[in-house]
PDB file of C-alpha atoms and ligand atoms in Angstrom:
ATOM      1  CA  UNK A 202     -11.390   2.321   6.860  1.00  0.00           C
ATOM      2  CA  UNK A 203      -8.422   0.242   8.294  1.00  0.00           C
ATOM      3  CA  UNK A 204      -7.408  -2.936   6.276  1.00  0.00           C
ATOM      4  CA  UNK A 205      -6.060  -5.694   9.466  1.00  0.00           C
ATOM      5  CA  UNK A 206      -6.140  -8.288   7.284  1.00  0.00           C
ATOM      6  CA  UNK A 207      -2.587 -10.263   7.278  1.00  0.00           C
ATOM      7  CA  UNK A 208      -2.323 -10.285   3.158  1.00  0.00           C
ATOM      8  CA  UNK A 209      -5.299  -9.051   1.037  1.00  0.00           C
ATOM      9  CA  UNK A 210      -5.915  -6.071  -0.483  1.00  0.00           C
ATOM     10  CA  UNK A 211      -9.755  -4.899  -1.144  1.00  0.00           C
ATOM     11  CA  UNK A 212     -11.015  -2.725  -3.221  1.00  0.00           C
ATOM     12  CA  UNK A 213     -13.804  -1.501  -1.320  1.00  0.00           C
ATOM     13  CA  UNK A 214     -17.384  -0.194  -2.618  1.00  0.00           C
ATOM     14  CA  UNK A 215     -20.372   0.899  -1.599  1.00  0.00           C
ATOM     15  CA  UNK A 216     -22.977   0.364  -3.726  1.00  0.00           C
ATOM     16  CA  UNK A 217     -24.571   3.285  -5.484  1.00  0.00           C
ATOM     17  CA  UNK A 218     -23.678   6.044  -2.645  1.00  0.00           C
ATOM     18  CA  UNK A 219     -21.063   8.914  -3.058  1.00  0.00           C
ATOM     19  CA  UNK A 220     -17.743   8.509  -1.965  1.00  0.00           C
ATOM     20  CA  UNK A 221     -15.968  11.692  -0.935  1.00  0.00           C
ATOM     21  CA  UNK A 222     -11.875  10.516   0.192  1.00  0.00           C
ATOM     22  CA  UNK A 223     -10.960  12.614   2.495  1.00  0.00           C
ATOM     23  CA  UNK A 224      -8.002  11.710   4.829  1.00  0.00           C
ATOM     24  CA  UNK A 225      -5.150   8.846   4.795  1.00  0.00           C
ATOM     25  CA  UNK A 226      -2.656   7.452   7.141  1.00  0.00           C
ATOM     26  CA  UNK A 227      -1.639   9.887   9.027  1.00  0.00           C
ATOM     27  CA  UNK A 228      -3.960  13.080   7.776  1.00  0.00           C
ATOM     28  CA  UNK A 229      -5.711  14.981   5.272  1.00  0.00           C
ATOM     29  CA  UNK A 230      -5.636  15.098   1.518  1.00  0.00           C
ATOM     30  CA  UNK A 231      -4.618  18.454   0.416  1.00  0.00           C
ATOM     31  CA  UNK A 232      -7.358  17.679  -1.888  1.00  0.00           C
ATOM     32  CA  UNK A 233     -10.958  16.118  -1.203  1.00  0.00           C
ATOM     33  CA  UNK A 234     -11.705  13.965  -4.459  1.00  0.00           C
ATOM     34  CA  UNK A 235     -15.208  11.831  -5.183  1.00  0.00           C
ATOM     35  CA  UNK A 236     -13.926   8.286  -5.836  1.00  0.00           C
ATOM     36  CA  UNK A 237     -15.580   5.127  -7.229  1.00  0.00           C
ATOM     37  CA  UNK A 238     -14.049   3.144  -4.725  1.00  0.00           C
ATOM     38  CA  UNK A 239     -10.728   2.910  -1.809  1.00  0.00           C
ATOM     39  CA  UNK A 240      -8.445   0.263  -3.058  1.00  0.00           C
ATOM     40  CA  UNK A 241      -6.413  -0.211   0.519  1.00  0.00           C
ATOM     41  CA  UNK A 242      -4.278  -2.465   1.408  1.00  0.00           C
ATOM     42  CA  UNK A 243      -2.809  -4.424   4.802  1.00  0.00           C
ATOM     43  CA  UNK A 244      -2.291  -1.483   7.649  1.00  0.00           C
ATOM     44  CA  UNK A 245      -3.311   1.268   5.464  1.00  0.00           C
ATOM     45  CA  UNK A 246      -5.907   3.563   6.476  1.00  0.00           C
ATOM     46  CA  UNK A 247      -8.700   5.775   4.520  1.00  0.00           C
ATOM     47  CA  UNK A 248     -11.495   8.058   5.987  1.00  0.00           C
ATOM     48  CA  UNK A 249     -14.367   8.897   3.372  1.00  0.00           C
ATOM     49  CA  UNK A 250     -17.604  10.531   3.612  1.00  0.00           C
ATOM     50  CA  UNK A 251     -20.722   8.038   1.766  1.00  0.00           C
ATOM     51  CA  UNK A 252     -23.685   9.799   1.241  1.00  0.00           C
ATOM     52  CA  UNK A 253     -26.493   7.279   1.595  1.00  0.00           C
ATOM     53  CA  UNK A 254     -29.421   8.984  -0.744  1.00  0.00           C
ATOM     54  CA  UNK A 255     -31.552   5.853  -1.295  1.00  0.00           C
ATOM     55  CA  UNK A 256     -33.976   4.225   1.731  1.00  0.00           C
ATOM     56  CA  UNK A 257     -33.241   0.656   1.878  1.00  0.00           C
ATOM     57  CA  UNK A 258     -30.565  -1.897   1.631  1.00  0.00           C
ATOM     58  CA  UNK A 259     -26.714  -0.851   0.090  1.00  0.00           C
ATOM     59  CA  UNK A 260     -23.592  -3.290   0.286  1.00  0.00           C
ATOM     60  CA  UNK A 261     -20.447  -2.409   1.677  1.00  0.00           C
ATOM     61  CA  UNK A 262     -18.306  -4.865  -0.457  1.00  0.00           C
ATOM     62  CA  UNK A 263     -14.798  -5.780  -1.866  1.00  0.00           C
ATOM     63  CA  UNK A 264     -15.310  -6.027  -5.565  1.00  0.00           C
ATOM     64  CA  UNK A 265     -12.651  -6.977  -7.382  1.00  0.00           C
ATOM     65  CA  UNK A 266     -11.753  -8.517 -10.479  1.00  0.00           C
ATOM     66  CA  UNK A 267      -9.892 -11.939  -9.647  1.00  0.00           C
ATOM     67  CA  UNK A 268      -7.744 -13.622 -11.994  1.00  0.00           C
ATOM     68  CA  UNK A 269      -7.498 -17.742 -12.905  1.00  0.00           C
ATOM     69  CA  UNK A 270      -3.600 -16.916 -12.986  1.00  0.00           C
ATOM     70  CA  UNK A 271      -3.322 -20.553 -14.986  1.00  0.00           C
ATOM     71  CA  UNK A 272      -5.586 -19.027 -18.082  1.00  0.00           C
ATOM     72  CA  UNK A 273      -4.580 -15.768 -17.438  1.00  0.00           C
ATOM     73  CA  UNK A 274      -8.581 -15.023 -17.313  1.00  0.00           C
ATOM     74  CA  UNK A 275      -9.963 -12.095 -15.206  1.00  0.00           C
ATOM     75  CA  UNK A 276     -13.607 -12.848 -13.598  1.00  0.00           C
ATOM     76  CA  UNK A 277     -15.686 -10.030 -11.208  1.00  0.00           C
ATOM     77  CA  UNK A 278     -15.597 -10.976  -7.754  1.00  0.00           C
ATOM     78  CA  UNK A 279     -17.647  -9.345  -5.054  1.00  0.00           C
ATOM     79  CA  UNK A 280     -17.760 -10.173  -1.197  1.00  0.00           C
ATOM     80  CA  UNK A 281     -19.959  -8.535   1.459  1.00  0.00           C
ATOM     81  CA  UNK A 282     -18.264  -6.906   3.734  1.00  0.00           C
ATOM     82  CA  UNK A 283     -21.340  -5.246   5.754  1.00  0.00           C
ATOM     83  CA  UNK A 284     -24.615  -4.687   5.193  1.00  0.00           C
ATOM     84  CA  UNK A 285     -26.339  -1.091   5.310  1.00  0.00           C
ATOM     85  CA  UNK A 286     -29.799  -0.235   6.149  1.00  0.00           C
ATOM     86  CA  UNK A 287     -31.153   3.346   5.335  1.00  0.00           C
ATOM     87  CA  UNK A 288     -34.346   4.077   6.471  1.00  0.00           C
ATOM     88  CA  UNK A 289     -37.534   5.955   4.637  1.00  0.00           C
ATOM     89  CA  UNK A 290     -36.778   9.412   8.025  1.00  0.00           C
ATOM     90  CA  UNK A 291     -34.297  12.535   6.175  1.00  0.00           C
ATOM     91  CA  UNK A 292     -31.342  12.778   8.157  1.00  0.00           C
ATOM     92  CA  UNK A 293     -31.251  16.190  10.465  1.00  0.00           C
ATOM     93  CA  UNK A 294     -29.725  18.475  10.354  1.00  0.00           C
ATOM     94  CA  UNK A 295     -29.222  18.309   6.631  1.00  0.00           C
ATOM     95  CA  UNK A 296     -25.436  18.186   5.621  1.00  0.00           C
ATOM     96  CA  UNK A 297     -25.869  18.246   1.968  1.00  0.00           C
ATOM     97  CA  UNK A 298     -24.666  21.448   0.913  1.00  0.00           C
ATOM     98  CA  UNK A 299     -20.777  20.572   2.742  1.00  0.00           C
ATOM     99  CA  UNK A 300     -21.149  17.298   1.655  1.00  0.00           C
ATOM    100  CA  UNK A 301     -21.520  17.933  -1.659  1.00  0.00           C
ATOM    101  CA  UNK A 302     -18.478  20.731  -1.921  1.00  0.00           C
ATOM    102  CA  UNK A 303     -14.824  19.611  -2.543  1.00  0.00           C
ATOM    103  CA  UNK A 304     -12.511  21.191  -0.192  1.00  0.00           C
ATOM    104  CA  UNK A 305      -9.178  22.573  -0.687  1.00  0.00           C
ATOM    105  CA  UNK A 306      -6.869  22.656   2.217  1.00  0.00           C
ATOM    106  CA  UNK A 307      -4.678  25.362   1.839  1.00  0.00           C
ATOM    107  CA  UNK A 308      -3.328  25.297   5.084  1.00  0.00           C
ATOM    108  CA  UNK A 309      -2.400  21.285   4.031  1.00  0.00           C
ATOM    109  CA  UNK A 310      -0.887  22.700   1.414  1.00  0.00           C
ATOM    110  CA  UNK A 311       1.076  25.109   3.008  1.00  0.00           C
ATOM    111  CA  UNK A 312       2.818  22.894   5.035  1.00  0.00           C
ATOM    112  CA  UNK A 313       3.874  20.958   2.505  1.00  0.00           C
ATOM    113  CA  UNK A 314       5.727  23.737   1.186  1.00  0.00           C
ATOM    114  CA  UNK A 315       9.106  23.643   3.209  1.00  0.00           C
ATOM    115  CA  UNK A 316       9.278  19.698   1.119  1.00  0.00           C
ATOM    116  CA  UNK A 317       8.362  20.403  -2.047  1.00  0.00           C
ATOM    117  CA  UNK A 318      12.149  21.293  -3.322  1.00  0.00           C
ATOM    118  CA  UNK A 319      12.412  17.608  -2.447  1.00  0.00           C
ATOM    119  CA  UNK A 320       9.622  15.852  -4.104  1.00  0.00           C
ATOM    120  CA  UNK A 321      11.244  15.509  -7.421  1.00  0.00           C
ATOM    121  CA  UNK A 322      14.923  14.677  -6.157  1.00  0.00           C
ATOM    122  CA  UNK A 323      16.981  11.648  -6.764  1.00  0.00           C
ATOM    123  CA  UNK A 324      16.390   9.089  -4.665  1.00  0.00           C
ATOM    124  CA  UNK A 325      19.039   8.559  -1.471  1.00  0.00           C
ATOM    125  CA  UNK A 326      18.088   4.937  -1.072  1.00  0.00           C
ATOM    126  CA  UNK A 327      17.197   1.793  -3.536  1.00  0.00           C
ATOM    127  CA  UNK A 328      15.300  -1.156  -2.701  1.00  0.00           C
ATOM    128  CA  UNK A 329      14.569  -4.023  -4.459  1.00  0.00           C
ATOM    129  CA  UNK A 330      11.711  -5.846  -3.458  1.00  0.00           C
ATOM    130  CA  UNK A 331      12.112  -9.857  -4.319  1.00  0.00           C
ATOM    131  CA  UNK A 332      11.705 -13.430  -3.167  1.00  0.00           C
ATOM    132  CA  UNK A 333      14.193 -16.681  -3.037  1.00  0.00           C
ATOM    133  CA  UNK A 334      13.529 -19.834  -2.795  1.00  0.00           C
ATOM    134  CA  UNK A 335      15.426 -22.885  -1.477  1.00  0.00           C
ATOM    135  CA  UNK A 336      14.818 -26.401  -1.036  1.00  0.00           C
ATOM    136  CA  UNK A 337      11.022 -26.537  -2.819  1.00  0.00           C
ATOM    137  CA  UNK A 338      10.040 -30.184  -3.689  1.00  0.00           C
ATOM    138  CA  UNK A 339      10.005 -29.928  -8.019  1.00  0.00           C
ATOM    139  CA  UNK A 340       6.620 -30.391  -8.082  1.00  0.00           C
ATOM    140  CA  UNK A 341       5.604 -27.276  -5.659  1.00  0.00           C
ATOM    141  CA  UNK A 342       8.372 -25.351  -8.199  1.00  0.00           C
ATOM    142  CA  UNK A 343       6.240 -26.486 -11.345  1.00  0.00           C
ATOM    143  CA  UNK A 344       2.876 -25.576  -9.666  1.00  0.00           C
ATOM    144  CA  UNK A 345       4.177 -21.923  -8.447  1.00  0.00           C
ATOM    145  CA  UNK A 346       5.503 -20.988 -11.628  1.00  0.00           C
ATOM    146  CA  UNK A 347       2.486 -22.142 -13.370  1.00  0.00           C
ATOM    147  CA  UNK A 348       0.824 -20.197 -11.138  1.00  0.00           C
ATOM    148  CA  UNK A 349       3.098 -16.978 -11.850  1.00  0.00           C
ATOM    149  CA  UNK A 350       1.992 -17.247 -15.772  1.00  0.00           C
ATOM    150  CA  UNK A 351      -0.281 -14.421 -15.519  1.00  0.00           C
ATOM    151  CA  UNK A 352       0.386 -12.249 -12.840  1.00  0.00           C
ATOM    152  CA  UNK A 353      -1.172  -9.225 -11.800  1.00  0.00           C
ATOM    153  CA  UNK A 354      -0.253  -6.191 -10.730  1.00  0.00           C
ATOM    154  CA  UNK A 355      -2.133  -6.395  -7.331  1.00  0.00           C
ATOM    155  CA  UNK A 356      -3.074  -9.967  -6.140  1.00  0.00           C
ATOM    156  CA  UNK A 357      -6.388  -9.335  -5.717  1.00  0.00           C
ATOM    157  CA  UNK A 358      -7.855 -12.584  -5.272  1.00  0.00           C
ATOM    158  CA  UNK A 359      -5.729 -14.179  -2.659  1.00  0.00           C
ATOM    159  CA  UNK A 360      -3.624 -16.649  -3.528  1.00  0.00           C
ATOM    160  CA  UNK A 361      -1.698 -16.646  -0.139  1.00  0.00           C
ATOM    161  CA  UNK A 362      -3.312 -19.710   1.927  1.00  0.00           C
ATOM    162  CA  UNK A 363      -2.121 -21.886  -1.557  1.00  0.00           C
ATOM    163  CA  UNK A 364       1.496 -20.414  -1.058  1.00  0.00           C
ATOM    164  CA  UNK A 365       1.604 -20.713   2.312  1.00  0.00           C
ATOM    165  CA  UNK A 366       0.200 -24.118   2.684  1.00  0.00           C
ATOM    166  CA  UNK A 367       2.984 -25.045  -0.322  1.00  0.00           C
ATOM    167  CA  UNK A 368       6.080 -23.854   1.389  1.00  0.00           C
ATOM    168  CA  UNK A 369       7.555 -22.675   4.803  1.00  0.00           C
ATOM    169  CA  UNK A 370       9.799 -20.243   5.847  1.00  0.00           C
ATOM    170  CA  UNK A 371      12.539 -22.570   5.462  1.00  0.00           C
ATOM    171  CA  UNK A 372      12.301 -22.937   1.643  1.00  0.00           C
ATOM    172  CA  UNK A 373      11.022 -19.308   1.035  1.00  0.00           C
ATOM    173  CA  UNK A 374      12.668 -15.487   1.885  1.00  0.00           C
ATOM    174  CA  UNK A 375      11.019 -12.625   0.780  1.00  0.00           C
ATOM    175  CA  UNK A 376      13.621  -9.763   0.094  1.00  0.00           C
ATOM    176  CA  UNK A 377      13.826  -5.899   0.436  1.00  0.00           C
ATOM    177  CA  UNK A 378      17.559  -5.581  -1.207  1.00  0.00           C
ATOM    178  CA  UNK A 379      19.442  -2.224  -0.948  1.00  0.00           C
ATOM    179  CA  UNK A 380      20.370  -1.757  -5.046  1.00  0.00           C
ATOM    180  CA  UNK A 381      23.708   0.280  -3.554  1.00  0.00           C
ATOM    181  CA  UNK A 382      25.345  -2.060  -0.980  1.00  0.00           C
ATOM    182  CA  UNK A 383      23.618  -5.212  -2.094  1.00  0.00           C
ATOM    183  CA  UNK A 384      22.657  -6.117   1.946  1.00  0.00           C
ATOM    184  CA  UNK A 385      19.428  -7.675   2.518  1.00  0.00           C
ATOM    185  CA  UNK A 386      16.570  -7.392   5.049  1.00  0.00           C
ATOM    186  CA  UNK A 387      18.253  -7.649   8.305  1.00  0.00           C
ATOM    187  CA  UNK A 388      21.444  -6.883   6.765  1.00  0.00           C
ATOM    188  CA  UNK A 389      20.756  -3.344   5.856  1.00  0.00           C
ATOM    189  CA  UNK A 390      21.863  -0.902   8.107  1.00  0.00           C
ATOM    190  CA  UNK A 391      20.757   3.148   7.685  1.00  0.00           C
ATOM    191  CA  UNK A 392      21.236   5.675  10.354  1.00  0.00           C
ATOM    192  CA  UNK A 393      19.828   9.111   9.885  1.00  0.00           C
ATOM    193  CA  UNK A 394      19.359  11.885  12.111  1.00  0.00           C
ATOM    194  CA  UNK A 395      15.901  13.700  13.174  1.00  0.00           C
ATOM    195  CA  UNK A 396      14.963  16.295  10.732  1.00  0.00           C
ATOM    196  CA  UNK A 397      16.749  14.041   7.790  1.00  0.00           C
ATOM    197  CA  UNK A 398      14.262  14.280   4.825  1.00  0.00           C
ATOM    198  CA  UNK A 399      15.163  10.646   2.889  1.00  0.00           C
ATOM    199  CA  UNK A 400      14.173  10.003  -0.351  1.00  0.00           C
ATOM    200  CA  UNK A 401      13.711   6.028  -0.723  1.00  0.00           C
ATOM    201  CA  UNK A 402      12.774   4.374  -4.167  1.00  0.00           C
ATOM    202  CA  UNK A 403      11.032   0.662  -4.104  1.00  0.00           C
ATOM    203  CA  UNK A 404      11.472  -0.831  -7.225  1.00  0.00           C
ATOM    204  CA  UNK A 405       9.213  -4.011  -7.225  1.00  0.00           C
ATOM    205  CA  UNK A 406      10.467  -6.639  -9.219  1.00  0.00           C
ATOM    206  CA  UNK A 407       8.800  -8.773 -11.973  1.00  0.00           C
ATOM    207  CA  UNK A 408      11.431 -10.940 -12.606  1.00  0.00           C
ATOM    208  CA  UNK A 409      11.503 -12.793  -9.157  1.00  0.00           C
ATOM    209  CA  UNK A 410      10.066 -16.685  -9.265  1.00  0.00           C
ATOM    210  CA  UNK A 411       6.838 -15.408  -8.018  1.00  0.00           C
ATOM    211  CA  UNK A 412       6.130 -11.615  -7.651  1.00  0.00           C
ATOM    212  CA  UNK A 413       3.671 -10.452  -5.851  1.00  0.00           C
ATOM    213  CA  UNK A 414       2.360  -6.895  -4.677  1.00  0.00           C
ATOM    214  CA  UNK A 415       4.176  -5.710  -1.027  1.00  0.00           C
ATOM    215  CA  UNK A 416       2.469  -3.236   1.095  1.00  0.00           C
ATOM    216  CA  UNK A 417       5.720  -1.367   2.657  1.00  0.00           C
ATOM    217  CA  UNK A 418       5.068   0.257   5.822  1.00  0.00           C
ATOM    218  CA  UNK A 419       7.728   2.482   8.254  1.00  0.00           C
ATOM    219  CA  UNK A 420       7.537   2.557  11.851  1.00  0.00           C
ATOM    220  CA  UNK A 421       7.836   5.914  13.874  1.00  0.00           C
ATOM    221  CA  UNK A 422       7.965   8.123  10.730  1.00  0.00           C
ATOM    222  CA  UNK A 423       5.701   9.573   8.257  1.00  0.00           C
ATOM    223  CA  UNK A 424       6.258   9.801   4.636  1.00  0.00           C
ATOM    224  CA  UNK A 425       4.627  11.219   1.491  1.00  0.00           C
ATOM    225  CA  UNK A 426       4.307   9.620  -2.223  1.00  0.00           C
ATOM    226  CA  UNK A 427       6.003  11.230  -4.600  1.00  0.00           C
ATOM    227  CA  UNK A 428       5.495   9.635  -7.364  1.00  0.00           C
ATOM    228  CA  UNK A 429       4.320   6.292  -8.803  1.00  0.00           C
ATOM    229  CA  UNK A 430       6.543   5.008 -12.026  1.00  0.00           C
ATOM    230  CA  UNK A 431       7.703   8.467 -12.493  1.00  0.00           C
ATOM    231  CA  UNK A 432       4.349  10.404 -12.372  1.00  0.00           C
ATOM    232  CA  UNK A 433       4.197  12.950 -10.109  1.00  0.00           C
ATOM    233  CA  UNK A 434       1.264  12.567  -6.983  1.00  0.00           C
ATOM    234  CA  UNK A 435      -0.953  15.608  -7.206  1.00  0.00           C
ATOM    235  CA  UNK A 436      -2.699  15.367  -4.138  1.00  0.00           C
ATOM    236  CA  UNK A 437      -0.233  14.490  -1.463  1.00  0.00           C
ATOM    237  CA  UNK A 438      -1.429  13.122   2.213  1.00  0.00           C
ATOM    238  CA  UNK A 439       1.416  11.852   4.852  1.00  0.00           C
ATOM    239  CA  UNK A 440       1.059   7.935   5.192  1.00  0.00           C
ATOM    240  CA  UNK A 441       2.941   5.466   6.796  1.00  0.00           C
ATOM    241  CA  UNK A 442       1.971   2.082   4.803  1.00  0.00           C
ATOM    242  CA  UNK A 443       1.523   1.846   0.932  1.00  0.00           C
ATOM    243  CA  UNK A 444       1.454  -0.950  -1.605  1.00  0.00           C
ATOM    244  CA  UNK A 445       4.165  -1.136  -4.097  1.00  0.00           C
ATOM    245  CA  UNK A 446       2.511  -3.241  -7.168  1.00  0.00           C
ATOM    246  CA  UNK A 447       4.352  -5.711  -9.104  1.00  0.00           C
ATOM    247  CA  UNK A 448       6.915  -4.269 -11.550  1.00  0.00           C
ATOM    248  CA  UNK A 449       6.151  -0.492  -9.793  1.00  0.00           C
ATOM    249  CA  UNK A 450       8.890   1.620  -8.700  1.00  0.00           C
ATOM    250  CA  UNK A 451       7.235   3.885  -5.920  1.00  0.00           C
ATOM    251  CA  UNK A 452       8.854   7.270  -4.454  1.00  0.00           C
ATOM    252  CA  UNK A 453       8.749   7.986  -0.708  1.00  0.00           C
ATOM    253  CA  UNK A 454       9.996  10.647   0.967  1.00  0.00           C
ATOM    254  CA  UNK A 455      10.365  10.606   4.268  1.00  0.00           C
ATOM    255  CA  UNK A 456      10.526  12.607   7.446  1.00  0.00           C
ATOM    256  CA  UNK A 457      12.894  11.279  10.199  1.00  0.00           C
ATOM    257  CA  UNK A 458      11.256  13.663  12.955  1.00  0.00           C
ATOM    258  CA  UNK A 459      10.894  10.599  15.629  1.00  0.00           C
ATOM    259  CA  UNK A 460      14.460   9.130  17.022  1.00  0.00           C
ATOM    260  CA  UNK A 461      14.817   5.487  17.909  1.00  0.00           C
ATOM    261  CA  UNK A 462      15.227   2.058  16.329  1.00  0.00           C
ATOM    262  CA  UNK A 463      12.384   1.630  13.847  1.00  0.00           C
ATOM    263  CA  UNK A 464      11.436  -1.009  10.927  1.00  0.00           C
ATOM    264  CA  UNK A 465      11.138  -0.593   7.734  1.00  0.00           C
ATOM    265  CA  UNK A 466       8.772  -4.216   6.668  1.00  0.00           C
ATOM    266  CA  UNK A 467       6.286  -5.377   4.466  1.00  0.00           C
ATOM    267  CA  UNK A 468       3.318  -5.424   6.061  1.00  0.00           C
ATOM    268  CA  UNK A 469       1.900  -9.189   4.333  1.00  0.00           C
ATOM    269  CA  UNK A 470       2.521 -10.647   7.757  1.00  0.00           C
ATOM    270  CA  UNK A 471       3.876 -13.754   5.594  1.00  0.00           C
ATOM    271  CA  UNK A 472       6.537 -11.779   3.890  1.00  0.00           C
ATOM    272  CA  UNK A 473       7.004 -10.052   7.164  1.00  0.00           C
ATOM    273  CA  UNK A 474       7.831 -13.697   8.415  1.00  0.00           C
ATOM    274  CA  UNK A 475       9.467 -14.964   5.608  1.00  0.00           C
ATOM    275  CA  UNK A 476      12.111 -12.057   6.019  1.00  0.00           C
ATOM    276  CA  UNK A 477      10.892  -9.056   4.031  1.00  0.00           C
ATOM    277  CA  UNK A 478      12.352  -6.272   7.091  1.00  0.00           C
ATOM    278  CA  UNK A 479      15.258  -4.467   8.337  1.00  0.00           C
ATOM    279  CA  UNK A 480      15.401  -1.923  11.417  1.00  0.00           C
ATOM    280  CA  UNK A 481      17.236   1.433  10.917  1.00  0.00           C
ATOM    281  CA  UNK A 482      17.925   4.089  13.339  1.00  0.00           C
ATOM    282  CA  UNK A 483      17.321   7.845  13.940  1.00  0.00           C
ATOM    283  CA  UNK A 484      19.719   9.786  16.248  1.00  0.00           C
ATOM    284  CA  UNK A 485      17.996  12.346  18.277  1.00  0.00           C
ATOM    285  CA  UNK A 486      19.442  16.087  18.426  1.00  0.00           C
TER     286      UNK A 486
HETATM  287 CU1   CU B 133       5.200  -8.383   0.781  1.00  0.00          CU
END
């Protein structure tokens, strides 16, 4: 599964078959787990296995639960995505027995090993995720705050077009603030050399005039999840994009191993726009 979509998230299902999650960004789960679903966002990537048991028709489909952020009301919403057809013939050869097994990947495991000592370490690096505004007509002001009365974690239903079509670049500037120096987006400048492990904490805030999930994503590096408002991940996989939800504070670490200038943006190509990146280098050896 790979999410090009320029701001939504989905929440994708599919229907009554068995999910097995298997591998992320950039490789495997040290774990295999059965999920009821892959909530991915913009640039991120999944593989599952889905066991279709049943002959006939099954819905791939992003069902969500949308909010009416003015009543502060949450409704199910479901959209088609695709449209599966399994027919009456058994598959062959029969893959049921692997299927149905969990595996453990020790040798994932083991090369996680040289990073653990730094899973649980301070962070190096702060950034605040946030959004300004400048210049908005009063009555687009009234409307987007009304609109930020009940907010969500995640955005699920999108609200984006309605922002977008309310405001420009100009009057808007999504933020990624370093909580240390105070520089933002292009402002921020970080060096590191290859081999650098860098521990990075996003702290998304809730107090901005409209928050709103981000979906950070580095260029040229991996990195793993550490934790997730200070809960450890148990069952680690090297990424390169994931979504920071409103009021989250989200652990990276991350493994300078490729030298050049790379960026460090949110991947909501309107943020992306609107300012929300910075580029910071890795020397080579
Ligand atoms: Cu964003």
């Amino acid at each position: 599964l790979t999410n090009v979509a320029n701001s939504r998230t989905f929440n994708v299902t599919f229907g009554g078959a068995q999910v097995k999650l298997i591998a992320s960004d950039v490789g495997r789960f040290e774990r295999e787990a059965w999920v009821e679903s892959v909530v991915i966002a913009p640039a991120e990537r999944y593989v599952v296995d889905v066991r279709f048991e049943e002959p006939g028709t099954t819905l791939i489909a992003n069902s969500i639960q949308a909010i009416n952020h003015f009543r502060g009301e949450f409704y199910p919403h479901v959209d088609t995505l695709s449209i599966v057809t399994v027919s009456t013939e058994t598959a062959a050869p029969d893959i049921s027995d692997s299927f149905y097994s969990l595996r453990v990947h020790d040798e994932i495991a083991a090369e996680l090993e040289p990073y653990r000592p730094h899973l649980n370490r301070e962070p190096d690096y702060e950034l605040e995720a946030t959004v300004r505004v400048q210049d908005l007509p009063t009555p687009i002001v009234l409307a987007m705050e009304a609109d930020t009365l009940f907010f969500p974690p995640m955005e699920w239903n999108d609200a984006m077009p309605v922002m977008n079509w309310l405001s420009t670049g100009d009057q808007v500037t999504w933020i990624l603030k370093d909580r240390d120096t105070g520089a933002e987006n292009n402002d921020i400048d970080w060096n590191f050399k290859v081999g650098d492990l860098v521990k990075i904490r996003i702290f998304n805030s809730p107090d901005s005039f409209h928050p709103m999930n981000h979906p950070i994503h580095i260029h040229g590096q991996r990195f793993l999840v550490t934790s997730m408002d200070g809960t450890e991940n148990q069952n680690l996989v090297w990424k390169d994009t994931a979504i920071v939800p409103v009021g989250s504070s989200m652990d990276l670490l991350v493994e300078m191993s490729n030298p050049g200038e790379w960026m460090l943006h949110c991947h909501i190509a309107e943020h992306l726009s609107a300012g929300m990146m910075f580029s910071f280098t890795v020397q080579g050896q």
